[in-house]
mmCIF file of C-alpha atoms and ligand atoms in Angstrom:
data_model
loop_
_atom_site.group_PDB
_atom_site.id
_atom_site.type_symbol
_atom_site.label_atom_id
_atom_site.label_comp_id
_atom_site.label_asym_id
_atom_site.label_seq_id
_atom_site.Cartn_x
_atom_site.Cartn_y
_atom_site.Cartn_z
ATOM 1 C CA MET A 5 -2.418 -1.890 -16.298
ATOM 2 C CA ARG A 6 0.567 -3.162 -14.347
ATOM 3 C CA PHE A 7 2.233 -2.464 -10.938
ATOM 4 C CA ALA A 8 5.485 -2.803 -9.258
ATOM 5 C CA VAL A 9 6.341 -2.659 -5.578
ATOM 6 C CA LEU A 10 9.559 -0.761 -4.997
ATOM 7 C CA GLY A 11 9.768 -2.050 -1.433
ATOM 8 C CA SER A 12 7.367 -3.142 1.244
ATOM 9 C CA GLY A 13 7.582 -3.401 5.063
ATOM 10 C CA SER A 14 8.152 -1.198 8.175
ATOM 11 C CA ARG A 15 11.374 0.220 6.771
ATOM 12 C CA GLY A 16 9.630 1.816 3.715
ATOM 13 C CA ASN A 17 6.819 1.323 1.306
ATOM 14 C CA ALA A 18 6.213 2.489 -2.361
ATOM 15 C CA THR A 19 4.163 0.908 -5.120
ATOM 16 C CA LEU A 20 3.912 2.189 -8.770
ATOM 17 C CA ILE A 21 0.710 1.677 -10.575
ATOM 18 C CA GLU A 22 0.794 2.216 -14.386
ATOM 19 C CA CYS A 23 -1.988 2.479 -16.971
ATOM 20 C CA ASP A 24 -0.880 3.638 -20.436
ATOM 21 C CA ASP A 25 0.798 6.999 -19.826
ATOM 22 C CA THR A 26 -0.480 7.411 -16.245
ATOM 23 C CA ARG A 27 1.893 6.465 -13.414
ATOM 24 C CA VAL A 28 0.885 6.874 -9.855
ATOM 25 C CA LEU A 29 3.291 6.304 -7.022
ATOM 26 C CA LEU A 30 1.310 5.052 -3.952
ATOM 27 C CA ASP A 31 3.356 6.160 -0.887
ATOM 28 C CA CYS A 32 7.070 6.682 -0.665
ATOM 29 C CA GLY A 33 8.777 5.780 2.538
ATOM 30 C CA PHE A 34 12.281 5.895 0.973
ATOM 31 C CA PRO A 35 14.805 8.789 1.009
ATOM 32 C CA LEU A 36 14.949 10.746 -2.228
ATOM 33 C CA ARG A 37 18.046 8.962 -3.720
ATOM 34 C CA GLU A 38 16.889 5.585 -2.771
ATOM 35 C CA ALA A 39 13.445 6.189 -4.255
ATOM 36 C CA GLU A 40 15.068 7.383 -7.528
ATOM 37 C CA ARG A 41 17.306 4.295 -7.508
ATOM 38 C CA ARG A 42 14.450 1.983 -6.937
ATOM 39 C CA LEU A 43 12.460 3.671 -9.715
ATOM 40 C CA ALA A 44 15.442 3.579 -12.120
ATOM 41 C CA ALA A 45 15.545 -0.282 -11.451
ATOM 42 C CA ILE A 46 12.132 -0.633 -13.087
ATOM 43 C CA ASP A 47 13.043 1.918 -15.906
ATOM 44 C CA VAL A 48 11.008 4.782 -14.522
ATOM 45 C CA HIS A 49 12.210 8.326 -14.149
ATOM 46 C CA PRO A 50 10.439 10.407 -11.455
ATOM 47 C CA ARG A 51 9.569 13.091 -14.074
ATOM 48 C CA ASP A 52 7.422 10.353 -15.724
ATOM 49 C CA LEU A 53 5.188 10.137 -12.605
ATOM 50 C CA THR A 54 1.777 11.681 -12.907
ATOM 51 C CA ALA A 55 1.185 11.922 -9.140
ATOM 52 C CA ILE A 56 2.058 10.599 -5.589
ATOM 53 C CA VAL A 57 -0.861 9.370 -3.638
ATOM 54 C CA VAL A 58 -0.354 8.971 0.152
ATOM 55 C CA THR A 59 -2.380 6.443 2.091
ATOM 56 C CA HIS A 60 -1.498 7.723 5.567
ATOM 57 C CA GLU A 61 1.148 9.852 7.486
ATOM 58 C CA HIS A 62 3.211 7.128 8.955
ATOM 59 C CA GLY A 63 6.825 7.469 8.307
ATOM 60 C CA ASP A 64 7.185 4.203 6.325
ATOM 61 C CA HIS A 65 4.686 5.579 3.796
ATOM 62 C CA ILE A 66 5.408 9.384 3.629
ATOM 63 C CA ALA A 67 8.925 9.902 4.710
ATOM 64 C CA GLY A 68 10.187 10.382 1.113
ATOM 65 C CA VAL A 69 7.076 12.052 -0.310
ATOM 66 C CA PRO A 70 7.790 15.746 0.212
ATOM 67 C CA ARG A 71 11.359 15.728 -1.252
ATOM 68 C CA LEU A 72 10.519 13.567 -4.227
ATOM 69 C CA ALA A 73 7.516 15.770 -4.935
ATOM 70 C CA GLN A 74 9.423 19.028 -4.587
ATOM 71 C CA ARG A 75 12.536 17.796 -6.619
ATOM 72 C CA HIS A 76 10.386 16.733 -9.605
ATOM 73 C CA GLY A 77 7.412 19.123 -9.388
ATOM 74 C CA LEU A 78 4.919 16.331 -8.702
ATOM 75 C CA GLU A 79 1.273 16.493 -7.424
ATOM 76 C CA VAL A 80 0.601 14.817 -3.984
ATOM 77 C CA TRP A 81 -2.918 13.560 -3.295
ATOM 78 C CA ALA A 82 -3.957 12.661 0.212
ATOM 79 C CA SER A 83 -7.041 12.900 2.492
ATOM 80 C CA PRO A 84 -7.239 15.997 4.653
ATOM 81 C CA GLY A 85 -6.615 14.122 7.870
ATOM 82 C CA THR A 86 -3.528 12.465 6.346
ATOM 83 C CA TRP A 87 -2.114 15.809 5.332
ATOM 84 C CA LYS A 88 -2.841 17.318 8.608
ATOM 85 C CA GLY A 89 -1.067 14.385 10.335
ATOM 86 C CA ALA A 90 1.775 14.660 7.888
ATOM 87 C CA CYS A 91 2.302 18.324 8.736
ATOM 88 C CA ALA A 92 2.524 17.358 12.469
ATOM 89 C CA GLY A 93 4.548 14.122 12.466
ATOM 90 C CA ALA A 94 7.020 12.185 10.228
ATOM 91 C CA GLY A 95 5.919 14.161 7.255
ATOM 92 C CA ARG A 96 6.673 17.450 8.925
ATOM 93 C CA ARG A 97 10.261 16.450 9.567
ATOM 94 C CA ALA A 98 10.425 15.382 5.977
ATOM 95 C CA GLY A 99 9.092 18.806 4.825
ATOM 96 C CA ALA A 100 5.420 18.129 4.131
ATOM 97 C CA GLY A 101 4.543 21.838 4.821
ATOM 98 C CA ALA A 102 6.482 22.794 1.726
ATOM 99 C CA VAL A 103 4.728 20.558 -0.752
ATOM 100 C CA ALA A 104 3.440 22.913 -3.442
ATOM 101 C CA ARG A 105 1.028 20.902 -5.513
ATOM 102 C CA LEU A 106 -1.170 19.390 -2.939
ATOM 103 C CA ARG A 107 -4.578 17.867 -3.932
ATOM 104 C CA LEU A 108 -6.961 16.873 -1.101
ATOM 105 C CA PHE A 109 -9.750 14.262 -1.423
ATOM 106 C CA PRO A 110 -12.025 12.922 1.490
ATOM 107 C CA SER A 111 -11.246 9.206 2.331
ATOM 108 C CA HIS A 112 -15.030 8.557 1.804
ATOM 109 C CA ALA A 113 -15.002 10.089 -1.770
ATOM 110 C CA ARG A 114 -16.679 7.724 -4.140
ATOM 111 C CA ARG A 115 -13.912 8.018 -6.647
ATOM 112 C CA VAL A 116 -10.731 10.020 -7.482
ATOM 113 C CA ARG A 117 -9.595 10.377 -11.090
ATOM 114 C CA ILE A 118 -5.867 10.784 -11.826
ATOM 115 C CA GLY A 119 -5.136 10.652 -15.565
ATOM 116 C CA GLY A 120 -6.260 7.298 -16.964
ATOM 117 C CA LEU A 121 -6.674 5.716 -13.519
ATOM 118 C CA THR A 122 -9.731 5.788 -11.332
ATOM 119 C CA LEU A 123 -9.030 5.336 -7.642
ATOM 120 C CA TYR A 124 -11.717 3.989 -5.198
ATOM 121 C CA PRO A 125 -10.562 4.973 -1.752
ATOM 122 C CA ILE A 126 -11.283 2.466 1.089
ATOM 123 C CA PRO A 127 -11.283 3.921 4.579
ATOM 124 C CA VAL A 128 -9.459 1.506 7.010
ATOM 125 C CA PRO A 129 -9.178 1.176 10.732
ATOM 126 C CA HIS A 130 -5.437 2.043 11.423
ATOM 127 C CA ASP A 131 -3.908 4.347 13.940
ATOM 128 C CA ALA A 132 -3.510 7.334 11.682
ATOM 129 C CA ARG A 133 -5.852 10.427 11.144
ATOM 130 C CA GLU A 134 -7.671 9.558 7.980
ATOM 131 C CA PRO A 135 -5.990 6.479 6.416
ATOM 132 C CA CYS A 136 -7.389 5.011 3.160
ATOM 133 C CA GLN A 137 -6.329 2.221 0.881
ATOM 134 C CA PHE A 138 -7.449 1.833 -2.750
ATOM 135 C CA VAL A 139 -8.849 -0.084 -5.644
ATOM 136 C CA PHE A 140 -7.256 1.221 -8.814
ATOM 137 C CA GLU A 141 -9.191 0.805 -12.069
ATOM 138 C CA GLY A 142 -7.852 1.368 -15.593
ATOM 139 C CA ASP A 143 -8.095 -0.275 -19.044
ATOM 140 C CA GLY A 144 -11.157 -2.317 -17.661
ATOM 141 C CA ARG A 145 -8.914 -3.898 -15.057
ATOM 142 C CA ARG A 146 -9.112 -3.574 -11.305
ATOM 143 C CA LEU A 147 -6.111 -3.771 -8.717
ATOM 144 C CA GLY A 148 -6.958 -3.827 -5.096
ATOM 145 C CA ILE A 149 -4.228 -2.648 -2.675
ATOM 146 C CA LEU A 150 -4.697 -2.898 1.086
ATOM 147 C CA THR A 151 -2.023 -2.682 3.747
ATOM 148 C CA ASP A 152 -1.965 -1.077 7.216
ATOM 149 C CA ALA A 153 -5.367 -2.162 8.483
ATOM 150 C CA GLY A 154 -6.075 -3.518 11.973
ATOM 151 C CA THR A 155 -9.476 -5.122 11.243
ATOM 152 C CA VAL A 156 -11.260 -6.586 8.255
ATOM 153 C CA THR A 157 -14.389 -4.496 7.549
ATOM 154 C CA PRO A 158 -17.444 -5.197 5.446
ATOM 155 C CA ARG A 159 -16.542 -2.004 3.404
ATOM 156 C CA MET A 160 -13.170 -3.461 2.719
ATOM 157 C CA CYS A 161 -14.573 -6.689 1.440
ATOM 158 C CA ASP A 162 -17.192 -5.024 -0.777
ATOM 159 C CA ALA A 163 -14.439 -2.908 -2.412
ATOM 160 C CA LEU A 164 -11.937 -5.755 -2.968
ATOM 161 C CA ARG A 165 -14.372 -8.316 -4.237
ATOM 162 C CA GLU A 166 -14.128 -7.954 -8.046
ATOM 163 C CA CYS A 167 -10.505 -7.240 -8.504
ATOM 164 C CA ASP A 168 -8.301 -8.919 -11.157
ATOM 165 C CA ALA A 169 -5.245 -8.551 -8.938
ATOM 166 C CA LEU A 170 -4.718 -8.047 -5.143
ATOM 167 C CA MET A 171 -1.877 -6.751 -3.068
ATOM 168 C CA LEU A 172 -2.812 -7.486 0.552
ATOM 169 C CA GLU A 173 -1.120 -6.898 3.864
ATOM 170 C CA ALA A 174 0.109 -9.995 5.743
ATOM 171 C CA ASN A 175 1.924 -8.250 8.468
ATOM 172 C CA HIS A 176 2.573 -10.902 11.206
ATOM 173 C CA ASP A 177 2.060 -14.442 12.381
ATOM 174 C CA ALA A 178 0.184 -14.107 15.625
ATOM 175 C CA GLU A 179 2.295 -16.666 17.482
ATOM 176 C CA LEU A 180 5.671 -15.110 16.253
ATOM 177 C CA LEU A 181 4.341 -11.672 17.377
ATOM 178 C CA ARG A 182 3.483 -13.103 20.807
ATOM 179 C CA LEU A 183 6.843 -14.788 21.366
ATOM 180 C CA GLY A 184 8.857 -12.139 19.512
ATOM 181 C CA PRO A 185 11.082 -9.385 20.637
ATOM 182 C CA TYR A 186 8.388 -6.565 20.637
ATOM 183 C CA PRO A 187 7.608 -5.015 24.151
ATOM 184 C CA ALA A 188 4.029 -5.826 25.253
ATOM 185 C CA SER A 189 2.699 -2.236 24.268
ATOM 186 C CA LEU A 190 4.040 -2.537 20.663
ATOM 187 C CA GLN A 191 2.684 -6.135 20.479
ATOM 188 C CA ARG A 192 -0.776 -4.737 21.409
ATOM 189 C CA ARG A 193 -0.422 -1.904 18.903
ATOM 190 C CA VAL A 194 0.582 -4.215 15.996
ATOM 191 C CA GLY A 195 -2.026 -6.908 16.814
ATOM 192 C CA GLY A 196 -4.740 -4.605 17.822
ATOM 193 C CA ALA A 197 -7.932 -3.343 16.012
ATOM 194 C CA PHE A 198 -6.031 -0.367 14.681
ATOM 195 C CA GLY A 199 -2.654 -1.975 13.866
ATOM 196 C CA HIS A 200 -1.940 -4.549 11.174
ATOM 197 C CA LEU A 201 -3.455 -7.633 9.628
ATOM 198 C CA SER A 202 -2.200 -10.999 10.743
ATOM 199 C CA ASN A 203 -1.677 -13.859 8.236
ATOM 200 C CA GLU A 204 -4.904 -15.456 9.637
ATOM 201 C CA GLN A 205 -6.876 -12.135 9.157
ATOM 202 C CA THR A 206 -5.585 -11.931 5.700
ATOM 203 C CA ALA A 207 -6.712 -15.355 4.932
ATOM 204 C CA ALA A 208 -10.071 -14.642 6.392
ATOM 205 C CA LEU A 209 -10.360 -11.457 4.126
ATOM 206 C CA LEU A 210 -9.234 -13.447 1.077
ATOM 207 C CA GLU A 211 -11.863 -16.032 1.759
ATOM 208 C CA ARG A 212 -14.510 -13.350 1.454
ATOM 209 C CA VAL A 213 -13.199 -11.629 -1.608
ATOM 210 C CA HIS A 214 -11.600 -14.489 -3.632
ATOM 211 C CA HIS A 215 -13.254 -15.261 -6.867
ATOM 212 C CA ARG A 216 -12.267 -17.433 -9.877
ATOM 213 C CA ALA A 217 -11.159 -14.590 -12.071
ATOM 214 C CA LEU A 218 -8.602 -13.288 -9.547
ATOM 215 C CA GLY A 219 -5.344 -13.742 -11.332
ATOM 216 C CA LYS A 220 -2.658 -12.248 -9.092
ATOM 217 C CA LEU A 221 -2.040 -12.238 -5.352
ATOM 218 C CA LEU A 222 0.863 -10.272 -3.802
ATOM 219 C CA LEU A 223 1.284 -10.506 -0.035
ATOM 220 C CA SER A 224 2.940 -7.371 1.345
ATOM 221 C CA HIS A 225 4.069 -5.326 4.458
ATOM 222 C CA LEU A 226 5.481 -8.476 6.125
ATOM 223 C CA SER A 227 7.137 -7.825 9.433
ATOM 224 C CA GLN A 228 10.777 -8.946 9.404
ATOM 225 C CA GLN A 229 10.648 -9.798 13.048
ATOM 226 C CA ASN A 230 7.218 -11.388 13.323
ATOM 227 C CA ASN A 231 6.590 -13.097 9.981
ATOM 228 C CA ARG A 232 8.149 -15.256 7.385
ATOM 229 C CA PRO A 233 7.248 -15.502 3.746
ATOM 230 C CA GLU A 234 6.482 -19.324 3.981
ATOM 231 C CA LEU A 235 4.158 -18.679 6.870
ATOM 232 C CA ALA A 236 2.196 -15.956 5.200
ATOM 233 C CA ARG A 237 1.957 -18.086 1.934
ATOM 234 C CA ALA A 238 0.796 -21.136 3.898
ATOM 235 C CA ALA A 239 -1.916 -19.158 5.645
ATOM 236 C CA VAL A 240 -3.586 -18.082 2.467
ATOM 237 C CA GLN A 241 -2.794 -21.175 0.262
ATOM 238 C CA GLY A 242 -6.007 -23.040 1.255
ATOM 239 C CA VAL A 243 -8.084 -20.133 0.231
ATOM 240 C CA CYS A 244 -6.509 -19.584 -3.228
ATOM 241 C CA GLY A 245 -6.700 -22.769 -4.990
ATOM 242 C CA ASP A 246 -3.822 -22.978 -7.547
ATOM 243 C CA LEU A 247 -3.252 -19.263 -7.617
ATOM 244 C CA ASP A 248 0.387 -18.307 -7.704
ATOM 245 C CA ILE A 249 1.188 -16.345 -4.515
ATOM 246 C CA MET A 250 3.839 -13.653 -4.538
ATOM 247 C CA VAL A 251 5.432 -12.001 -1.620
ATOM 248 C CA ALA A 252 6.672 -8.400 -1.752
ATOM 249 C CA ASP A 253 10.223 -7.808 -0.589
ATOM 250 C CA GLN A 254 11.414 -4.977 1.663
ATOM 251 C CA ASP A 255 14.815 -4.615 -0.146
ATOM 252 C CA ASN A 256 14.181 -5.606 -3.806
ATOM 253 C CA GLY A 257 10.404 -4.966 -4.369
ATOM 254 C CA SER A 258 8.529 -7.124 -6.822
ATOM 255 C CA GLY A 259 9.386 -6.155 -10.446
ATOM 256 C CA TRP A 260 6.592 -5.349 -12.836
ATOM 257 C CA ILE A 261 3.472 -7.482 -12.430
ATOM 258 C CA GLY A 262 0.760 -7.417 -15.107
ATOM 259 C CA VAL A 263 -2.858 -6.981 -13.842
HETATM 260 ZN ZN1 ZN B 6 3.065 0.833 7.178
HETATM 261 ZN ZN1 ZN B 7 0.714 2.644 9.099
#
């Protein structure tokens, strides 16, 4: 199994997870041509995708999903709440109502099978209708992906405990958020219980799920205003021992990472 971030941050998110012939695109917050360009950069054509899975209906995750799915005849998987939200918000403007091959699963489902990948949904506290993040399992390896969560929950820790690789949100530095350009209401939303994880919260989460066999850690969904890669790295460094910490980029993605 391997994965590649096509881009991560408030201007658009998409991550490709591949296991043998199965390729799942997790979210697509990029316009059609941009998504195709980013896939081409890692040598993937959209027709080679098995499905698109959507974590939640916010524009930075769903804005590019309907057109990409329609253009290439792809299945779209989402929780019922996420799709309801998509048909009412940013997804509606992007054409969610026209998606032909929709597959719904409850966010509390035990598992979802897509080709050679098994997905374990993790419900998360975030200000969307039925958001979930996932552990992907394939070839006997486990990749945990978690962004867009306001709080660390016991369920999250249980799900992420035995992963071979983790991609975790490190959205903001609490001090930079407090001193930064966001108005007070937006600061409260981002830093609140249904917003995004701070570097410190991510470090606390990692402390609870880190184990010696964890081979890869990728920090993601960094705020460009309220965080810096070196601050996010420094926050988790003490927890990770000598693990190599990678940071996903908004503009260039990550390239392929083996799990
Ligand atoms: Zn997001
Ligand atoms: Zn979100």
